């Protein structure tokens, strides 16, 4: 009976050491920000690129029309028309 108690204590100690090693490994991976920083910057750059593409898509036609009207107006001034 004494052997079974020691066996349980050894098993529990081994289990506790394994759990502590696992938690320590997870904590080190979470606290390491080298890869996380690069990922965050790449997501930020992608988000800004999508905003620029979306802005050009939405306002591009209106801006093209505005510059066309401006060009027509300036062309009329050059021809002497008001």
PDB file of N, CA, C and O in Angstrom:
ATOM      1  N   UNK A   1       0.823  -1.186   0.000  1.00  0.00           N
ATOM      2  CA  UNK A   1       0.000   0.000   0.000  1.00  0.00           C
ATOM      3  C   UNK A   1       0.870   1.253   0.000  1.00  0.00           C
ATOM      4  O   UNK A   1       0.525   2.243  -0.629  1.00  0.00           O
ATOM      5  N   UNK A   2       1.957   1.174   0.639  1.00  0.00           N
ATOM      6  CA  UNK A   2       2.867   2.295   0.669  1.00  0.00           C
ATOM      7  C   UNK A   2       3.384   2.611  -0.731  1.00  0.00           C
ATOM      8  O   UNK A   2       3.556   3.755  -1.095  1.00  0.00           O
ATOM      9  N   UNK A   3       3.601   1.589  -1.551  1.00  0.00           N
ATOM     10  CA  UNK A   3       4.079   1.806  -2.913  1.00  0.00           C
ATOM     11  C   UNK A   3       3.048   2.518  -3.771  1.00  0.00           C
ATOM     12  O   UNK A   3       3.379   3.351  -4.587  1.00  0.00           O
ATOM     13  N   UNK A   4       1.774   2.220  -3.582  1.00  0.00           N
ATOM     14  CA  UNK A   4       0.740   2.863  -4.395  1.00  0.00           C
ATOM     15  C   UNK A   4       0.608   4.350  -4.047  1.00  0.00           C
ATOM     16  O   UNK A   4       0.349   5.165  -4.913  1.00  0.00           O
ATOM     17  N   UNK A   5       0.817   4.701  -2.799  1.00  0.00           N
ATOM     18  CA  UNK A   5       0.755   6.101  -2.409  1.00  0.00           C
ATOM     19  C   UNK A   5       1.931   6.854  -3.029  1.00  0.00           C
ATOM     20  O   UNK A   5       1.774   7.939  -3.570  1.00  0.00           O
ATOM     21  N   UNK A   6       3.111   6.286  -2.987  1.00  0.00           N
ATOM     22  CA  UNK A   6       4.265   6.920  -3.605  1.00  0.00           C
ATOM     23  C   UNK A   6       4.073   7.018  -5.109  1.00  0.00           C
ATOM     24  O   UNK A   6       4.436   8.013  -5.723  1.00  0.00           O
ATOM     25  N   UNK A   7       3.492   6.000  -5.713  1.00  0.00           N
ATOM     26  CA  UNK A   7       3.237   6.026  -7.147  1.00  0.00           C
ATOM     27  C   UNK A   7       2.275   7.154  -7.497  1.00  0.00           C
ATOM     28  O   UNK A   7       2.495   7.877  -8.453  1.00  0.00           O
ATOM     29  N   UNK A   8       1.231   7.356  -6.688  1.00  0.00           N
ATOM     30  CA  UNK A   8       0.287   8.440  -6.937  1.00  0.00           C
ATOM     31  C   UNK A   8       0.967   9.791  -6.764  1.00  0.00           C
ATOM     32  O   UNK A   8       0.727  10.719  -7.515  1.00  0.00           O
ATOM     33  N   UNK A   9       1.826   9.921  -5.767  1.00  0.00           N
ATOM     34  CA  UNK A   9       2.521  11.178  -5.554  1.00  0.00           C
ATOM     35  C   UNK A   9       3.473  11.480  -6.699  1.00  0.00           C
ATOM     36  O   UNK A   9       3.581  12.613  -7.150  1.00  0.00           O
ATOM     37  N   UNK A  10       4.156  10.471  -7.192  1.00  0.00           N
ATOM     38  CA  UNK A  10       5.062  10.670  -8.315  1.00  0.00           C
ATOM     39  C   UNK A  10       4.257  11.054  -9.556  1.00  0.00           C
ATOM     40  O   UNK A  10       4.620  11.958 -10.287  1.00  0.00           O
ATOM     41  N   UNK A  11       3.129  10.414  -9.776  1.00  0.00           N
ATOM     42  CA  UNK A  11       2.300  10.718 -10.929  1.00  0.00           C
ATOM     43  C   UNK A  11       1.756  12.139 -10.835  1.00  0.00           C
ATOM     44  O   UNK A  11       1.765  12.880 -11.812  1.00  0.00           O
ATOM     45  N   UNK A  12       1.281  12.544  -9.665  1.00  0.00           N
ATOM     46  CA  UNK A  12       0.755  13.892  -9.496  1.00  0.00           C
ATOM     47  C   UNK A  12       1.862  14.930  -9.660  1.00  0.00           C
ATOM     48  O   UNK A  12       1.657  15.964 -10.282  1.00  0.00           O
ATOM     49  N   UNK A  13       3.042  14.650  -9.138  1.00  0.00           N
ATOM     50  CA  UNK A  13       4.159  15.570  -9.278  1.00  0.00           C
ATOM     51  C   UNK A  13       4.551  15.689 -10.743  1.00  0.00           C
ATOM     52  O   UNK A  13       4.781  16.796 -11.251  1.00  0.00           O
ATOM     53  N   UNK A  14       4.624  14.574 -11.427  1.00  0.00           N
ATOM     54  CA  UNK A  14       4.954  14.589 -12.848  1.00  0.00           C
ATOM     55  C   UNK A  14       3.899  15.341 -13.644  1.00  0.00           C
ATOM     56  O   UNK A  14       4.223  16.124 -14.533  1.00  0.00           O
ATOM     57  N   UNK A  15       2.652  15.144 -13.304  1.00  0.00           N
ATOM     58  CA  UNK A  15       1.563  15.843 -13.977  1.00  0.00           C
ATOM     59  C   UNK A  15       1.649  17.352 -13.722  1.00  0.00           C
ATOM     60  O   UNK A  15       1.498  18.153 -14.649  1.00  0.00           O
ATOM     61  N   UNK A  16       1.941  17.725 -12.480  1.00  0.00           N
ATOM     62  CA  UNK A  16       2.049  19.145 -12.156  1.00  0.00           C
ATOM     63  C   UNK A  16       3.218  19.783 -12.902  1.00  0.00           C
ATOM     64  O   UNK A  16       3.098  20.896 -13.438  1.00  0.00           O
ATOM     65  N   UNK A  17       4.341  19.096 -12.985  1.00  0.00           N
ATOM     66  CA  UNK A  17       5.497  19.621 -13.709  1.00  0.00           C
ATOM     67  C   UNK A  17       5.169  19.761 -15.189  1.00  0.00           C
ATOM     68  O   UNK A  17       5.498  20.752 -15.824  1.00  0.00           O
ATOM     69  N   UNK A  18       4.471  18.780 -15.739  1.00  0.00           N
ATOM     70  CA  UNK A  18       4.095  18.838 -17.151  1.00  0.00           C
ATOM     71  C   UNK A  18       3.154  20.007 -17.417  1.00  0.00           C
ATOM     72  O   UNK A  18       3.311  20.727 -18.407  1.00  0.00           O
ATOM     73  N   UNK A  19       2.181  20.208 -16.542  1.00  0.00           N
ATOM     74  CA  UNK A  19       1.231  21.308 -16.710  1.00  0.00           C
ATOM     75  C   UNK A  19       1.951  22.647 -16.572  1.00  0.00           C
ATOM     76  O   UNK A  19       1.717  23.568 -17.366  1.00  0.00           O
ATOM     77  N   UNK A  20       2.837  22.769 -15.602  1.00  0.00           N
ATOM     78  CA  UNK A  20       3.586  24.011 -15.438  1.00  0.00           C
ATOM     79  C   UNK A  20       4.486  24.292 -16.638  1.00  0.00           C
ATOM     80  O   UNK A  20       4.605  25.439 -17.082  1.00  0.00           O
ATOM     81  N   UNK A  21       5.100  23.249 -17.188  1.00  0.00           N
ATOM     82  CA  UNK A  21       5.940  23.438 -18.376  1.00  0.00           C
ATOM     83  C   UNK A  21       5.089  23.869 -19.568  1.00  0.00           C
ATOM     84  O   UNK A  21       5.490  24.744 -20.343  1.00  0.00           O
ATOM     85  N   UNK A  22       3.912  23.276 -19.715  1.00  0.00           N
ATOM     86  CA  UNK A  22       3.009  23.652 -20.803  1.00  0.00           C
ATOM     87  C   UNK A  22       2.558  25.100 -20.663  1.00  0.00           C
ATOM     88  O   UNK A  22       2.593  25.871 -21.619  1.00  0.00           O
ATOM     89  N   UNK A  23       2.159  25.498 -19.457  1.00  0.00           N
ATOM     90  CA  UNK A  23       1.704  26.868 -19.216  1.00  0.00           C
ATOM     91  C   UNK A  23       2.848  27.845 -19.459  1.00  0.00           C
ATOM     92  O   UNK A  23       2.663  28.916 -20.060  1.00  0.00           O
ATOM     93  N   UNK A  24       4.054  27.498 -19.037  1.00  0.00           N
ATOM     94  CA  UNK A  24       5.209  28.356 -19.255  1.00  0.00           C
ATOM     95  C   UNK A  24       5.500  28.521 -20.745  1.00  0.00           C
ATOM     96  O   UNK A  24       5.802  29.613 -21.212  1.00  0.00           O
ATOM     97  N   UNK A  25       5.393  27.418 -21.498  1.00  0.00           N
ATOM     98  CA  UNK A  25       5.604  27.488 -22.940  1.00  0.00           C
ATOM     99  C   UNK A  25       4.566  28.348 -23.638  1.00  0.00           C
ATOM    100  O   UNK A  25       4.885  29.137 -24.529  1.00  0.00           O
ATOM    101  N   UNK A  26       3.317  28.217 -23.233  1.00  0.00           N
ATOM    102  CA  UNK A  26       2.249  29.035 -23.817  1.00  0.00           C
ATOM    103  C   UNK A  26       2.455  30.493 -23.476  1.00  0.00           C
ATOM    104  O   UNK A  26       2.282  31.380 -24.312  1.00  0.00           O
ATOM    105  N   UNK A  27       2.837  30.762 -22.228  1.00  0.00           N
ATOM    106  CA  UNK A  27       3.060  32.144 -21.803  1.00  0.00           C
ATOM    107  C   UNK A  27       4.201  32.777 -22.596  1.00  0.00           C
ATOM    108  O   UNK A  27       4.129  33.940 -22.993  1.00  0.00           O
ATOM    109  N   UNK A  28       5.269  32.015 -22.852  1.00  0.00           N
ATOM    110  CA  UNK A  28       6.387  32.541 -23.635  1.00  0.00           C
ATOM    111  C   UNK A  28       5.961  32.842 -25.064  1.00  0.00           C
ATOM    112  O   UNK A  28       6.358  33.850 -25.640  1.00  0.00           O
ATOM    113  N   UNK A  29       5.153  31.989 -25.641  1.00  0.00           N
ATOM    114  CA  UNK A  29       4.694  32.223 -27.017  1.00  0.00           C
ATOM    115  C   UNK A  29       3.764  33.419 -27.094  1.00  0.00           C
ATOM    116  O   UNK A  29       3.794  34.166 -28.055  1.00  0.00           O
ATOM    117  N   UNK A  30       2.920  33.597 -26.104  1.00  0.00           N
ATOM    118  CA  UNK A  30       1.988  34.721 -26.108  1.00  0.00           C
ATOM    119  C   UNK A  30       2.729  36.026 -25.861  1.00  0.00           C
ATOM    120  O   UNK A  30       2.430  37.049 -26.478  1.00  0.00           O
ATOM    121  N   UNK A  31       3.710  36.006 -24.973  1.00  0.00           N
ATOM    122  CA  UNK A  31       4.424  37.242 -24.643  1.00  0.00           C
ATOM    123  C   UNK A  31       5.433  37.624 -25.718  1.00  0.00           C
ATOM    124  O   UNK A  31       5.841  38.765 -25.793  1.00  0.00           O
ATOM    125  N   UNK A  32       5.830  36.692 -26.569  1.00  0.00           N
ATOM    126  CA  UNK A  32       6.745  37.010 -27.661  1.00  0.00           C
ATOM    127  C   UNK A  32       5.984  37.763 -28.735  1.00  0.00           C
ATOM    128  O   UNK A  32       5.016  37.278 -29.291  1.00  0.00           O
ATOM    129  N   UNK A  33       6.416  38.999 -29.018  1.00  0.00           N
ATOM    130  CA  UNK A  33       5.673  39.855 -29.933  1.00  0.00           C
ATOM    131  C   UNK A  33       6.401  40.082 -31.251  1.00  0.00           C
ATOM    132  O   UNK A  33       6.022  40.938 -32.021  1.00  0.00           O
ATOM    133  N   UNK A  34       7.446  39.350 -31.526  1.00  0.00           N
ATOM    134  CA  UNK A  34       8.172  39.557 -32.771  1.00  0.00           C
ATOM    135  C   UNK A  34       7.289  39.241 -33.973  1.00  0.00           C
ATOM    136  O   UNK A  34       7.156  40.047 -34.871  1.00  0.00           O
ATOM    137  N   UNK A  35       6.694  38.080 -33.991  1.00  0.00           N
ATOM    138  CA  UNK A  35       5.824  37.704 -35.100  1.00  0.00           C
ATOM    139  C   UNK A  35       4.508  38.450 -35.079  1.00  0.00           C
ATOM    140  O   UNK A  35       3.947  38.780 -36.113  1.00  0.00           O
ATOM    141  N   UNK A  36       4.011  38.745 -33.899  1.00  0.00           N
ATOM    142  CA  UNK A  36       2.735  39.448 -33.779  1.00  0.00           C
ATOM    143  C   UNK A  36       2.855  40.867 -34.308  1.00  0.00           C
ATOM    144  O   UNK A  36       1.947  41.369 -34.964  1.00  0.00           O
ATOM    145  N   UNK A  37       3.953  41.519 -34.076  1.00  0.00           N
ATOM    146  CA  UNK A  37       4.129  42.888 -34.545  1.00  0.00           C
ATOM    147  C   UNK A  37       4.148  42.930 -36.063  1.00  0.00           C
ATOM    148  O   UNK A  37       3.494  43.781 -36.673  1.00  0.00           O
ATOM    149  N   UNK A  38       4.863  42.025 -36.688  1.00  0.00           N
ATOM    150  CA  UNK A  38       4.914  41.984 -38.150  1.00  0.00           C
ATOM    151  C   UNK A  38       3.533  41.698 -38.720  1.00  0.00           C
ATOM    152  O   UNK A  38       3.126  42.290 -39.723  1.00  0.00           O
ATOM    153  N   UNK A  39       2.802  40.809 -38.087  1.00  0.00           N
ATOM    154  CA  UNK A  39       1.458  40.485 -38.550  1.00  0.00           C
ATOM    155  C   UNK A  39       0.544  41.688 -38.408  1.00  0.00           C
ATOM    156  O   UNK A  39      -0.246  41.983 -39.313  1.00  0.00           O
ATOM    157  N   UNK A  40       0.634  42.386 -37.306  1.00  0.00           N
ATOM    158  CA  UNK A  40      -0.206  43.564 -37.098  1.00  0.00           C
ATOM    159  C   UNK A  40       0.090  44.643 -38.137  1.00  0.00           C
ATOM    160  O   UNK A  40      -0.823  45.260 -38.681  1.00  0.00           O
ATOM    161  N   UNK A  41       1.365  44.876 -38.418  1.00  0.00           N
ATOM    162  CA  UNK A  41       1.717  45.884 -39.422  1.00  0.00           C
ATOM    163  C   UNK A  41       1.241  45.477 -40.807  1.00  0.00           C
ATOM    164  O   UNK A  41       0.775  46.310 -41.577  1.00  0.00           O
ATOM    165  N   UNK A  42       1.354  44.207 -41.145  1.00  0.00           N
ATOM    166  CA  UNK A  42       0.891  43.770 -42.462  1.00  0.00           C
ATOM    167  C   UNK A  42      -0.620  43.899 -42.581  1.00  0.00           C
ATOM    168  O   UNK A  42      -1.135  44.280 -43.638  1.00  0.00           O
ATOM    169  N   UNK A  43      -1.355  43.605 -41.520  1.00  0.00           N
ATOM    170  CA  UNK A  43      -2.810  43.796 -41.559  1.00  0.00           C
ATOM    171  C   UNK A  43      -3.167  45.272 -41.666  1.00  0.00           C
ATOM    172  O   UNK A  43      -4.109  45.639 -42.378  1.00  0.00           O
ATOM    173  N   UNK A  44      -2.419  46.129 -40.992  1.00  0.00           N
ATOM    174  CA  UNK A  44      -2.662  47.565 -41.071  1.00  0.00           C
ATOM    175  C   UNK A  44      -2.398  48.087 -42.481  1.00  0.00           C
ATOM    176  O   UNK A  44      -3.195  48.868 -43.023  1.00  0.00           O
ATOM    177  N   UNK A  45      -1.328  47.643 -43.104  1.00  0.00           N
ATOM    178  CA  UNK A  45      -1.015  48.058 -44.481  1.00  0.00           C
ATOM    179  C   UNK A  45      -2.090  47.564 -45.437  1.00  0.00           C
ATOM    180  O   UNK A  45      -2.529  48.299 -46.328  1.00  0.00           O
ATOM    181  N   UNK A  46      -2.545  46.331 -45.261  1.00  0.00           N
ATOM    182  CA  UNK A  46      -3.599  45.801 -46.125  1.00  0.00           C
ATOM    183  C   UNK A  46      -4.893  46.586 -45.951  1.00  0.00           C
ATOM    184  O   UNK A  46      -5.589  46.892 -46.933  1.00  0.00           O
ATOM    185  N   UNK A  47      -5.232  46.946 -44.721  1.00  0.00           N
ATOM    186  CA  UNK A  47      -6.446  47.722 -44.460  1.00  0.00           C
ATOM    187  C   UNK A  47      -6.369  49.100 -45.118  1.00  0.00           C
ATOM    188  O   UNK A  47      -7.326  49.562 -45.745  1.00  0.00           O
ATOM    189  N   UNK A  48      -5.222  49.755 -45.030  1.00  0.00           N
ATOM    190  CA  UNK A  48      -5.046  51.062 -45.659  1.00  0.00           C
ATOM    191  C   UNK A  48      -5.135  50.936 -47.175  1.00  0.00           C
ATOM    192  O   UNK A  48      -5.744  51.778 -47.846  1.00  0.00           O
ATOM    193  N   UNK A  49      -4.557  49.879 -47.728  1.00  0.00           N
ATOM    194  CA  UNK A  49      -4.627  49.675 -49.182  1.00  0.00           C
ATOM    195  C   UNK A  49      -6.071  49.474 -49.625  1.00  0.00           C
ATOM    196  O   UNK A  49      -6.494  50.021 -50.656  1.00  0.00           O
ATOM    197  N   UNK A  50      -6.849  48.699 -48.869  1.00  0.00           N
ATOM    198  CA  UNK A  50      -8.260  48.498 -49.226  1.00  0.00           C
ATOM    199  C   UNK A  50      -9.042  49.805 -49.121  1.00  0.00           C
ATOM    200  O   UNK A  50      -9.937  50.062 -49.927  1.00  0.00           O
ATOM    201  N   UNK A  51      -8.720  50.652 -48.147  1.00  0.00           N
ATOM    202  CA  UNK A  51      -9.380  51.952 -48.040  1.00  0.00           C
ATOM    203  C   UNK A  51      -9.069  52.832 -49.252  1.00  0.00           C
ATOM    204  O   UNK A  51      -9.953  53.507 -49.783  1.00  0.00           O
ATOM    205  N   UNK A  52      -7.822  52.827 -49.677  1.00  0.00           N
ATOM    206  CA  UNK A  52      -7.440  53.633 -50.837  1.00  0.00           C
ATOM    207  C   UNK A  52      -8.131  53.117 -52.099  1.00  0.00           C
ATOM    208  O   UNK A  52      -8.665  53.897 -52.890  1.00  0.00           O
ATOM    209  N   UNK A  53      -8.138  51.808 -52.286  1.00  0.00           N
ATOM    210  CA  UNK A  53      -8.796  51.221 -53.461  1.00  0.00           C
ATOM    211  C   UNK A  53     -10.288  51.520 -53.435  1.00  0.00           C
ATOM    212  O   UNK A  53     -10.879  51.885 -54.450  1.00  0.00           O
ATOM    213  N   UNK A  54     -10.901  51.384 -52.266  1.00  0.00           N
ATOM    214  CA  UNK A  54     -12.330  51.689 -52.140  1.00  0.00           C
ATOM    215  C   UNK A  54     -12.625  53.157 -52.395  1.00  0.00           C
ATOM    216  O   UNK A  54     -13.603  53.503 -53.065  1.00  0.00           O
ATOM    217  N   UNK A  55     -11.773  54.037 -51.874  1.00  0.00           N
ATOM    218  CA  UNK A  55     -11.960  55.471 -52.087  1.00  0.00           C
ATOM    219  C   UNK A  55     -11.831  55.854 -53.550  1.00  0.00           C
ATOM    220  O   UNK A  55     -12.614  56.659 -54.072  1.00  0.00           O
ATOM    221  N   UNK A  56     -10.864  55.267 -54.218  1.00  0.00           N
ATOM    222  CA  UNK A  56     -10.699  55.547 -55.645  1.00  0.00           C
ATOM    223  C   UNK A  56     -11.896  55.022 -56.425  1.00  0.00           C
ATOM    224  O   UNK A  56     -12.391  55.683 -57.341  1.00  0.00           O
ATOM    225  N   UNK A  57     -12.381  53.856 -56.042  1.00  0.00           N
ATOM    226  CA  UNK A  57     -13.546  53.291 -56.731  1.00  0.00           C
ATOM    227  C   UNK A  57     -14.798  54.127 -56.529  1.00  0.00           C
ATOM    228  O   UNK A  57     -15.588  54.321 -57.459  1.00  0.00           O
ATOM    229  N   UNK A  58     -14.999  54.625 -55.331  1.00  0.00           N
ATOM    230  CA  UNK A  58     -16.210  55.392 -55.027  1.00  0.00           C
ATOM    231  C   UNK A  58     -16.120  56.810 -55.581  1.00  0.00           C
ATOM    232  O   UNK A  58     -17.039  57.298 -56.231  1.00  0.00           O
ATOM    233  N   UNK A  59     -15.002  57.490 -55.336  1.00  0.00           N
ATOM    234  CA  UNK A  59     -14.885  58.896 -55.717  1.00  0.00           C
ATOM    235  C   UNK A  59     -14.218  59.113 -57.072  1.00  0.00           C
ATOM    236  O   UNK A  59     -14.154  60.239 -57.549  1.00  0.00           O
ATOM    237  N   UNK A  60     -13.722  58.048 -57.684  1.00  0.00           N
ATOM    238  CA  UNK A  60     -13.015  58.189 -58.954  1.00  0.00           C
ATOM    239  C   UNK A  60     -13.887  58.748 -60.064  1.00  0.00           C
ATOM    240  O   UNK A  60     -13.475  59.644 -60.802  1.00  0.00           O
ATOM    241  N   UNK A  61     -15.109  58.223 -60.189  1.00  0.00           N
ATOM    242  CA  UNK A  61     -16.013  58.709 -61.230  1.00  0.00           C
ATOM    243  C   UNK A  61     -16.416  60.151 -61.017  1.00  0.00           C
ATOM    244  O   UNK A  61     -16.437  60.963 -61.959  1.00  0.00           O
ATOM    245  N   UNK A  62     -16.722  60.509 -59.774  1.00  0.00           N
ATOM    246  CA  UNK A  62     -17.109  61.888 -59.466  1.00  0.00           C
ATOM    247  C   UNK A  62     -15.941  62.839 -59.697  1.00  0.00           C
ATOM    248  O   UNK A  62     -16.122  63.938 -60.237  1.00  0.00           O
ATOM    249  N   UNK A  63     -14.754  62.419 -59.326  1.00  0.00           N
ATOM    250  CA  UNK A  63     -13.574  63.257 -59.516  1.00  0.00           C
ATOM    251  C   UNK A  63     -13.256  63.413 -61.005  1.00  0.00           C
ATOM    252  O   UNK A  63     -12.886  64.501 -61.454  1.00  0.00           O
ATOM    253  N   UNK A  64     -13.438  62.367 -61.771  1.00  0.00           N
ATOM    254  CA  UNK A  64     -13.232  62.430 -63.215  1.00  0.00           C
ATOM    255  C   UNK A  64     -14.211  63.419 -63.840  1.00  0.00           C
ATOM    256  O   UNK A  64     -13.829  64.227 -64.688  1.00  0.00           O
ATOM    257  N   UNK A  65     -15.463  63.379 -63.431  1.00  0.00           N
ATOM    258  CA  UNK A  65     -16.462  64.317 -63.936  1.00  0.00           C
ATOM    259  C   UNK A  65     -16.132  65.754 -63.570  1.00  0.00           C
ATOM    260  O   UNK A  65     -16.280  66.673 -64.393  1.00  0.00           O
ATOM    261  N   UNK A  66     -15.650  65.974 -62.359  1.00  0.00           N
ATOM    262  CA  UNK A  66     -15.295  67.320 -61.918  1.00  0.00           C
ATOM    263  C   UNK A  66     -14.152  67.878 -62.751  1.00  0.00           C
ATOM    264  O   UNK A  66     -14.189  69.028 -63.182  1.00  0.00           O
ATOM    265  N   UNK A  67     -13.116  67.058 -63.000  1.00  0.00           N
ATOM    266  CA  UNK A  67     -11.988  67.526 -63.800  1.00  0.00           C
ATOM    267  C   UNK A  67     -12.382  67.723 -65.259  1.00  0.00           C
ATOM    268  O   UNK A  67     -11.864  68.621 -65.938  1.00  0.00           O
ATOM    269  N   UNK A  68     -13.292  66.913 -65.765  1.00  0.00           N
ATOM    270  CA  UNK A  68     -13.787  67.106 -67.132  1.00  0.00           C
ATOM    271  C   UNK A  68     -14.503  68.445 -67.248  1.00  0.00           C
ATOM    272  O   UNK A  68     -14.287  69.207 -68.211  1.00  0.00           O
ATOM    273  N   UNK A  69     -15.372  68.752 -66.288  1.00  0.00           N
ATOM    274  CA  UNK A  69     -16.070  70.038 -66.289  1.00  0.00           C
ATOM    275  C   UNK A  69     -15.080  71.200 -66.146  1.00  0.00           C
ATOM    276  O   UNK A  69     -15.224  72.237 -66.812  1.00  0.00           O
ATOM    277  N   UNK A  70     -14.083  71.035 -65.302  1.00  0.00           N
ATOM    278  CA  UNK A  70     -13.071  72.073 -65.129  1.00  0.00           C
ATOM    279  C   UNK A  70     -12.303  72.290 -66.425  1.00  0.00           C
ATOM    280  O   UNK A  70     -12.049  73.437 -66.828  1.00  0.00           O
ATOM    281  N   UNK A  71     -11.937  71.207 -67.087  1.00  0.00           N
ATOM    282  CA  UNK A  71     -11.224  71.321 -68.361  1.00  0.00           C
ATOM    283  C   UNK A  71     -12.064  72.012 -69.417  1.00  0.00           C
ATOM    284  O   UNK A  71     -11.549  72.814 -70.204  1.00  0.00           O
ATOM    285  N   UNK A  72     -13.363  71.695 -69.454  1.00  0.00           N
ATOM    286  CA  UNK A  72     -14.259  72.348 -70.403  1.00  0.00           C
ATOM    287  C   UNK A  72     -14.364  73.841 -70.109  1.00  0.00           C
ATOM    288  O   UNK A  72     -14.319  74.674 -71.031  1.00  0.00           O
ATOM    289  N   UNK A  73     -14.481  74.187 -68.847  1.00  0.00           N
ATOM    290  CA  UNK A  73     -14.574  75.597 -68.454  1.00  0.00           C
ATOM    291  C   UNK A  73     -13.307  76.355 -68.827  1.00  0.00           C
ATOM    292  O   UNK A  73     -13.368  77.456 -69.404  1.00  0.00           O
ATOM    293  N   UNK A  74     -12.147  75.796 -68.536  1.00  0.00           N
ATOM    294  CA  UNK A  74     -10.874  76.445 -68.853  1.00  0.00           C
ATOM    295  C   UNK A  74     -10.708  76.530 -70.382  1.00  0.00           C
ATOM    296  O   UNK A  74     -10.224  77.535 -70.904  1.00  0.00           O
ATOM    297  N   UNK A  75     -11.155  75.481 -71.091  1.00  0.00           N
ATOM    298  CA  UNK A  75     -11.094  75.509 -72.552  1.00  0.00           C
ATOM    299  C   UNK A  75     -11.977  76.608 -73.127  1.00  0.00           C
ATOM    300  O   UNK A  75     -11.595  77.260 -74.107  1.00  0.00           O
ATOM    301  N   UNK A  76     -13.136  76.824 -72.533  1.00  0.00           N
ATOM    302  CA  UNK A  76     -14.014  77.903 -72.976  1.00  0.00           C
ATOM    303  C   UNK A  76     -13.390  79.268 -72.707  1.00  0.00           C
ATOM    304  O   UNK A  76     -13.551  80.196 -73.494  1.00  0.00           O
ATOM    305  N   UNK A  77     -12.663  79.416 -71.601  1.00  0.00           N
ATOM    306  CA  UNK A  77     -12.006  80.687 -71.320  1.00  0.00           C
ATOM    307  C   UNK A  77     -10.933  80.957 -72.385  1.00  0.00           C
ATOM    308  O   UNK A  77     -10.763  82.099 -72.812  1.00  0.00           O
ATOM    309  N   UNK A  78     -10.239  79.906 -72.803  1.00  0.00           N
ATOM    310  CA  UNK A  78      -9.181  80.070 -73.800  1.00  0.00           C
ATOM    311  C   UNK A  78      -9.766  80.472 -75.145  1.00  0.00           C
ATOM    312  O   UNK A  78      -9.126  81.174 -75.926  1.00  0.00           O
ATOM    313  N   UNK A  79     -10.994  80.040 -75.432  1.00  0.00           N
ATOM    314  CA  UNK A  79     -11.658  80.358 -76.695  1.00  0.00           C
ATOM    315  C   UNK A  79     -12.406  81.689 -76.624  1.00  0.00           C
ATOM    316  O   UNK A  79     -13.050  82.081 -77.593  1.00  0.00           O
ATOM    317  N   UNK A  80     -12.362  82.354 -75.499  1.00  0.00           N
ATOM    318  CA  UNK A  80     -13.012  83.635 -75.347  1.00  0.00           C
ATOM    319  C   UNK A  80     -14.472  83.562 -74.960  1.00  0.00           C
ATOM    320  O   UNK A  80     -15.180  84.558 -74.973  1.00  0.00           O
ATOM    321  N   UNK A  81     -14.955  82.394 -74.578  1.00  0.00           N
ATOM    322  CA  UNK A  81     -16.343  82.250 -74.133  1.00  0.00           C
ATOM    323  C   UNK A  81     -16.396  82.342 -72.615  1.00  0.00           C
ATOM    324  O   UNK A  81     -15.503  81.863 -71.923  1.00  0.00           O
ATOM    325  N   UNK A  82     -17.463  82.946 -72.080  1.00  0.00           N
ATOM    326  CA  UNK A  82     -17.561  83.074 -70.616  1.00  0.00           C
ATOM    327  C   UNK A  82     -17.914  81.771 -69.922  1.00  0.00           C
ATOM    328  O   UNK A  82     -18.378  80.859 -70.393  1.00  0.00           O
TER     329      UNK A  82
END
